[in-house]
Coordinates of C-alpha atoms and ligand atoms in Angstrom, one line a residue:
X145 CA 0.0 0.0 0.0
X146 CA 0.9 3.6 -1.0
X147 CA 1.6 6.3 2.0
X148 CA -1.2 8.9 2.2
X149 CA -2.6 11.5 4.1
X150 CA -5.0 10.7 6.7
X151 CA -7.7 13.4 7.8
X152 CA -11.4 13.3 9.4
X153 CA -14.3 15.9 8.2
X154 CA -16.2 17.6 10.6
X155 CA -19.2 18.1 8.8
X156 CA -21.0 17.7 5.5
X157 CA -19.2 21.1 3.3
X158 CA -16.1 19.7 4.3
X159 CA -16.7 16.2 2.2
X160 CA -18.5 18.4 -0.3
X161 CA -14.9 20.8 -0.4
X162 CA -12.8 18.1 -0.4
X163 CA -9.9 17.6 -2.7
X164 CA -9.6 13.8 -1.1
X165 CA -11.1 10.5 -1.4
X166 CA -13.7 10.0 0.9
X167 CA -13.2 6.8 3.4
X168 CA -16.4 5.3 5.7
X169 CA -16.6 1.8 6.2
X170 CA -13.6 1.4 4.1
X171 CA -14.6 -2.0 3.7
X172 CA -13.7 -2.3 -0.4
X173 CA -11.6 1.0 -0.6
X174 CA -8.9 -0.4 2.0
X175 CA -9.0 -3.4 0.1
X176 CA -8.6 -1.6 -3.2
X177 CA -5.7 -0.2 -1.4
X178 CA -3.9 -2.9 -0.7
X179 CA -4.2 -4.3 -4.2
X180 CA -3.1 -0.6 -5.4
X181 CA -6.1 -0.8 -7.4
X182 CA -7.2 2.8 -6.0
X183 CA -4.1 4.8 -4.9
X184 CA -5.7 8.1 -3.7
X185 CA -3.2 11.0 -2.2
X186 CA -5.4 11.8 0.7
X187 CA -8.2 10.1 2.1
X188 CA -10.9 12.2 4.2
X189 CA -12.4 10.1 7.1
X190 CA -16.7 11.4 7.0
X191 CA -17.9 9.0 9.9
X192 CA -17.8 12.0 11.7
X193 CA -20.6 14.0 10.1
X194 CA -23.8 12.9 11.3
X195 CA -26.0 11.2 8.3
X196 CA -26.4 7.6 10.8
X197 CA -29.7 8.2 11.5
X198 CA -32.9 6.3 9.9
X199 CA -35.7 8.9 9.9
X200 CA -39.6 8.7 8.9
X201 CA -39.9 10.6 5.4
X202 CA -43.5 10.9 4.3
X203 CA -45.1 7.5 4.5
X204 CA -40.8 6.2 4.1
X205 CA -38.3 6.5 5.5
X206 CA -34.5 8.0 5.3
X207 CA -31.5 6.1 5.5
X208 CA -28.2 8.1 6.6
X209 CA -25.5 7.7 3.9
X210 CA -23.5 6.7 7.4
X211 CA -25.9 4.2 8.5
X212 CA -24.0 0.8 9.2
X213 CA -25.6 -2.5 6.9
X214 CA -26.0 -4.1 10.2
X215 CA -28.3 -1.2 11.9
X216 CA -30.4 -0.6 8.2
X217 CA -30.9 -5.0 8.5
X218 CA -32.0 -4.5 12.0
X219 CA -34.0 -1.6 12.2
X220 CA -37.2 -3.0 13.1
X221 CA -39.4 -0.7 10.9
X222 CA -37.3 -1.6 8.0
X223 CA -37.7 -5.4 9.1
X224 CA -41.6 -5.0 9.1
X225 CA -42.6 -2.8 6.4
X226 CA -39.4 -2.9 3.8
X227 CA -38.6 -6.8 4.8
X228 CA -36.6 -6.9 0.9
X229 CA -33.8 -4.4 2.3
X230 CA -33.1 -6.1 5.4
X231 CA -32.9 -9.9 3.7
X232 CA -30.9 -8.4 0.9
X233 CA -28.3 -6.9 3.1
X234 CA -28.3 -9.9 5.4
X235 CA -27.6 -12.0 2.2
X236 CA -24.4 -9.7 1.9
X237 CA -20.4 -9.7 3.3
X238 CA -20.4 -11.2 7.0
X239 CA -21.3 -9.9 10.5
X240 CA -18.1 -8.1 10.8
X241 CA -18.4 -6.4 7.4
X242 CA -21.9 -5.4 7.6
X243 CA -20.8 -3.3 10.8
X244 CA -18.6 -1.3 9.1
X245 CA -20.1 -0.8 5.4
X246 CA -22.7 2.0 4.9
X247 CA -25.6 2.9 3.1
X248 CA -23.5 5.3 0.7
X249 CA -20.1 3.1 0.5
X250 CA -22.1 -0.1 -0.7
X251 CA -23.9 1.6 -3.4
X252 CA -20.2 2.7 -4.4
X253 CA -18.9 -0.7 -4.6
X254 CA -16.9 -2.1 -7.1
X255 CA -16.4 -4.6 -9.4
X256 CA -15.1 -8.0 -8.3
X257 CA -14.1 -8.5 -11.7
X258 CA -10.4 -10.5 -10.7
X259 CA -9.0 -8.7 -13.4
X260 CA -10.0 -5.1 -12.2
X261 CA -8.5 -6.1 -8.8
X262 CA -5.2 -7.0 -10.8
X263 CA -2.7 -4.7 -11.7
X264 CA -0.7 -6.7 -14.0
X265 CA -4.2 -7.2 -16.5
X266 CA -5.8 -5.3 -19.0
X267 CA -8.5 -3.2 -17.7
X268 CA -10.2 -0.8 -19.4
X269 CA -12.2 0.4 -16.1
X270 CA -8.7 0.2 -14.2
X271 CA -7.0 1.8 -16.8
X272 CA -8.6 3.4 -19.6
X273 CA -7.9 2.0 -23.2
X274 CA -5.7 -1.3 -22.0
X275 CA -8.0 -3.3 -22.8
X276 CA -10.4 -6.2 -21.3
X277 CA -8.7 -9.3 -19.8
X278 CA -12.3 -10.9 -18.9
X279 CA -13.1 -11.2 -22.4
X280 CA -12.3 -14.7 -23.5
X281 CA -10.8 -15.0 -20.1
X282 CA -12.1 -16.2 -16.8
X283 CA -15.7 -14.7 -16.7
X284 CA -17.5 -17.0 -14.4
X285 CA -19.4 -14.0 -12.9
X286 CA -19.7 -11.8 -15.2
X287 CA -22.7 -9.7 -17.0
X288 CA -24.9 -11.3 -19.4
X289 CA -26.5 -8.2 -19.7
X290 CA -26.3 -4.7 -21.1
X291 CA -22.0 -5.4 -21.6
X292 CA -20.4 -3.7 -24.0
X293 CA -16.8 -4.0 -25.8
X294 CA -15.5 -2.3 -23.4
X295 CA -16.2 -4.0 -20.0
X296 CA -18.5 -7.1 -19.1
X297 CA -18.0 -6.6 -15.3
X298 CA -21.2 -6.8 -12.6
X299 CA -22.1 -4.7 -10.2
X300 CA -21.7 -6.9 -7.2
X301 CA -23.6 -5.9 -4.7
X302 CA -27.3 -7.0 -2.6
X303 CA -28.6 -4.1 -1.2
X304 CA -28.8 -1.7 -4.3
X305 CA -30.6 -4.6 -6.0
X306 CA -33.6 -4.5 -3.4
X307 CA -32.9 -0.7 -3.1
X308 CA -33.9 -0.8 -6.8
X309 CA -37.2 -3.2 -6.6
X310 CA -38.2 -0.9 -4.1
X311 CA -38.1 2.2 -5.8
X312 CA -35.7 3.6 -3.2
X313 CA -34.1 7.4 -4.7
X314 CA -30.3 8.3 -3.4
X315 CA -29.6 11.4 -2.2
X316 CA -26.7 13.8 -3.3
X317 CA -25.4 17.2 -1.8
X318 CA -23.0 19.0 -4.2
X319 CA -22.0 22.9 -4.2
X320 CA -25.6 23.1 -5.4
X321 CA -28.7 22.0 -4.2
X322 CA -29.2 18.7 -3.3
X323 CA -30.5 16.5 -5.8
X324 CA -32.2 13.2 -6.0
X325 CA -31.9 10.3 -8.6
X326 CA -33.8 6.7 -8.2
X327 CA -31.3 3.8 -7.4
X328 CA -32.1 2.4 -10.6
X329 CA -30.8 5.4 -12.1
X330 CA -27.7 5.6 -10.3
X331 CA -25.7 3.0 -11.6
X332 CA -24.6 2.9 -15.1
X333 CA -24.3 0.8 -18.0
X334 CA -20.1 0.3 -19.1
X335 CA -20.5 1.2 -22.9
X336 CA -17.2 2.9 -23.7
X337 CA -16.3 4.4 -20.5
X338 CA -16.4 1.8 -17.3
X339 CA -14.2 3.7 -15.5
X340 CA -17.4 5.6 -14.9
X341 CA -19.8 3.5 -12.0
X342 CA -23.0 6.0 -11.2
X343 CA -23.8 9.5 -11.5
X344 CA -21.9 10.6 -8.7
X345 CA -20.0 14.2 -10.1
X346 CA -16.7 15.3 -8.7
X347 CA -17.6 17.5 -5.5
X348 CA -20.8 15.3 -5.0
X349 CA -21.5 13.1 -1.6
X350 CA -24.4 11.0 -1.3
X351 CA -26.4 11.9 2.3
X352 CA -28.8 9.0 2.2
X353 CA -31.2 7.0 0.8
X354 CA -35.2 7.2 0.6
X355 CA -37.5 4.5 0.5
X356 CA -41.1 5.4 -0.4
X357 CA -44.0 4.1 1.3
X358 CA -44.2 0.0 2.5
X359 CA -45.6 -2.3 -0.3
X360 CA -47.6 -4.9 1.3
X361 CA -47.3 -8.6 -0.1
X362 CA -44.4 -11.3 -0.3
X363 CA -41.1 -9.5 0.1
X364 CA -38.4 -12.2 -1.4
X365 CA -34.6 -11.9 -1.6
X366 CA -33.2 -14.9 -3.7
X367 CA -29.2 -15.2 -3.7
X368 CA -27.5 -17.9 -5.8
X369 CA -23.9 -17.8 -5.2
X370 CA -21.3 -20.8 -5.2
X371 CA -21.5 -21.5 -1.0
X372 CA -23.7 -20.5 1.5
X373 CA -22.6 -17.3 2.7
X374 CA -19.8 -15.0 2.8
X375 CA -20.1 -14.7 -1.3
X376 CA -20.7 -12.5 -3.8
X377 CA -23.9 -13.3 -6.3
X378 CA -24.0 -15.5 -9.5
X379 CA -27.2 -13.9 -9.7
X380 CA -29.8 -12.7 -7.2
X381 CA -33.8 -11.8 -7.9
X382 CA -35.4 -9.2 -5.9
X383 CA -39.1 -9.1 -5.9
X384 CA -41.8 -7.8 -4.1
X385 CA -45.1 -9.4 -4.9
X386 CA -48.8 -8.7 -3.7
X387 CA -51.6 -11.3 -4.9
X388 CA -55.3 -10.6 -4.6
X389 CA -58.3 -12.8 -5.4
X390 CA -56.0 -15.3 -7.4
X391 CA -54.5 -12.5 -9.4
X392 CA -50.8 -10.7 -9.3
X393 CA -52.2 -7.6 -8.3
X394 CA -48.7 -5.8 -7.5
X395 CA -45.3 -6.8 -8.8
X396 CA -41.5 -5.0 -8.2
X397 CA -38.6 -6.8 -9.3
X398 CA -34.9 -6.5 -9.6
X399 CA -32.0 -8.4 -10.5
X400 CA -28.4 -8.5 -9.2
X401 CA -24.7 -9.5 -10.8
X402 CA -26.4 -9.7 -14.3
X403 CA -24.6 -6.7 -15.6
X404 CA -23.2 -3.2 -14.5
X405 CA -25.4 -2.3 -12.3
X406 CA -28.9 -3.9 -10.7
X407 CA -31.1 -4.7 -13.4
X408 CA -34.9 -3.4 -13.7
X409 CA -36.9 -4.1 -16.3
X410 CA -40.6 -2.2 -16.2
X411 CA -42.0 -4.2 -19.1
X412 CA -41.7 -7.7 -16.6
X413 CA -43.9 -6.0 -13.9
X414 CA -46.4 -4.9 -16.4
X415 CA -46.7 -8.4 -17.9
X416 CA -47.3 -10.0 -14.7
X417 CA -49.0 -7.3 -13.1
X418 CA -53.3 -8.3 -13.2
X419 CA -52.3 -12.1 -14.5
X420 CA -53.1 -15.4 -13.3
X421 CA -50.0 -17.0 -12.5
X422 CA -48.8 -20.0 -14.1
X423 CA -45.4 -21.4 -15.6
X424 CA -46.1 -20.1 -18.9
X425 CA -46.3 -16.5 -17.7
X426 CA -43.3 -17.0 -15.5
X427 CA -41.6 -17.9 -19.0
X428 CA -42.9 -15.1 -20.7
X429 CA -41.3 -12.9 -17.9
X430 CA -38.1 -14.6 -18.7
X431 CA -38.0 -14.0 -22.0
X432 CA -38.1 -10.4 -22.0
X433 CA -35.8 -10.1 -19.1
X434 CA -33.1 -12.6 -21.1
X435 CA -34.3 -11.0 -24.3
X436 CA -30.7 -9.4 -24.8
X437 CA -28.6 -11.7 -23.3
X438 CA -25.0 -12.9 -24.2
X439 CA -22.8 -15.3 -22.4
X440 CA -19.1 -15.0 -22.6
X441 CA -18.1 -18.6 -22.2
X442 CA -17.5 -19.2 -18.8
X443 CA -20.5 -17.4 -17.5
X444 CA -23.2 -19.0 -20.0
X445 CA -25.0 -20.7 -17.5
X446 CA -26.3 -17.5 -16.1
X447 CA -28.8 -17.4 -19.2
X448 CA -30.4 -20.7 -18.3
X449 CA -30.1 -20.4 -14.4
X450 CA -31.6 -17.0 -14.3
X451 CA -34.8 -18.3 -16.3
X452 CA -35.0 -20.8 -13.5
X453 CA -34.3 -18.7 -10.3
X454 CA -36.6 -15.7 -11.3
X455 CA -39.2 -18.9 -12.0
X456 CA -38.8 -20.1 -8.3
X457 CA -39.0 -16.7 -7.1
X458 CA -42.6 -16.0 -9.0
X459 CA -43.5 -19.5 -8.1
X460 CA -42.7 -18.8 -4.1
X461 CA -44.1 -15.9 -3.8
X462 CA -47.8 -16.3 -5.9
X463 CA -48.0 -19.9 -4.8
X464 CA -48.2 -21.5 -8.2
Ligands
SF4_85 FE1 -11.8 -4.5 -16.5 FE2 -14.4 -4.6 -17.0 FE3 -12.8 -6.1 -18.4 FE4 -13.2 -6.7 -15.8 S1 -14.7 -6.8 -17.4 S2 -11.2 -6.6 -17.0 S3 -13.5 -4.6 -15.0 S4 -12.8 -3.9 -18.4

């Protein structure tokens, strides 16, 4: 690791003002660090600032930017009313981790793209114009959707991907006034610059997140990774379903590690959305969500196993 300078802000215009990298949890910078992946001159410490509160917002609520993954999973109005969040983020890192990420460092994750985390590799998001080592290399878990020549990395995390079934909005302070932008928003496709993640500007800091009001029905979290816990997603399927009188009255979904950031698709709500539920409409839903999609080799069996988990998903939560 490189030596830097160390120093803590006291309150929000000194993380807007700040010539520095900004450091919270820490928990995929520092590791960044290590790998000399990010090599910033100065980091500014902000858990100093306030924003680690979770406030009622309307009929929502507000999530600090500062607010720990382990107090958002546990807050119990978040447990009872926005149960997606809380089983997303418990399907995340481990104990230890989820105490020290926050709401605004995990939407800033990066890539676990082994290449990107690899100095000695072509990178185009590491290093503009070198090149992509993941194409025609080992791509086990990456994106079979909305890739470009550029970059097929994933977006790796849970909690933006229920963040994003929900319909949460981030919130960002700049020299400006604060602005909002929905989650699904936030995150952007690679095309030919994936050096670029989100919408954050230089100068910009997010302050929190928003959820709008509780959507009753099934709240379901499905995580398919290679063990149990303590990895990252093949693919995940967020969904937030609401039957009445035999019917899919209500239906929010999301999916994770299927491309460069968590995927929503409006047209597979309003397909299933007044339906009867049966296998064939579950395949309908699949087909416009893997409508688009391209395998690179090693990470073809996402096509087929995403048709099955988002099946399982609609099957669990209408009861078909
Ligand atoms: Fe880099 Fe993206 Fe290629 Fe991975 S997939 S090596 S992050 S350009």
């Amino acid at each position: 690791m490189r030596a830097f300078d160390y120093t803590r802000a006291s309150a929000l215009p000194d993380a807007v003002a700040a010539d520095a990298k900004l450091i919270a949890g820490g928990t995929n910078l520092l590791d960044l660090m290590k790998l000399e992946v990010e090599t910033p001159d100065s980091l500014l410490d902000i858990n100093r600032i306030g924003l680690d509160l979770i406030e009622p917002e309307g009929d929502g609520l507000r999530i600090g930017a500062l607010v720990t993954n382990s107090d958002c999973a546990a807050d119990p109005r978040i447990r009872k009313d926005w149960p997606l969040l809380s089983k997303a983020i418990l399907a995340g890192a481990s104990p230890q981790l989820r105490n020290k990420a926050t709401t605004g460092g995990n939407l800033c994750q990066r890539t676990r793209c082994g290449y990107f985390m690899d100095n000695r590799s072509a990178c185009n998001k590491r290093q503009p114009g070198s090149g992509c080592a993941a194409m025609g290399g080992f791509n086990r878990i990456h994106a079979i959707l909305g890739a470009s020549d550029a970059c097929i990395a994933t977006y790796p995390g849970d909690m933006a991907v229920a963040l994003s079934a929900l319909d949460a909005h981030v919130v960002i302070a700049g020299s400006g006034d604060a602005r909002t932008v929905r989650v699904r928003d936030f995150h952007v496709l690679p095309g030919d610059k994936p050096q670029f993640e989100n919408v954050l500007q230089k100068g910009e800091v997010i302050t929190g997140v928003t959820l709008p009001a509780p959507v009753k029905g099934q709240h379901i979290y499905r995580k398919v990774r290679d063990r149990a816990s303590y990895a990252f997603a093949l693919l995940s399927v967020a969904a937030v379903i609401r039957m009445d009188q035999g019917r899919i009255a209500h239906a929010q979904l999301a999916f994770g590690s299927l491309a460069h950031k968590p995927w929503h698709d409006p047209r597979i709500e309003e397909l299933l959305t007044g339906e009867t539920p049966s296998t064939a409409l579950f395949d309908k839903a699949s087909d416009l969500l893997l409508e688009n999609a391209q395998g690179h080799g090693a990470n073809d069996f996402k096509i087929p196993l995403a048709r099955r988990t988002l099946a399982a998903v609609l099957a669990e939560a209408t009861g078909v």
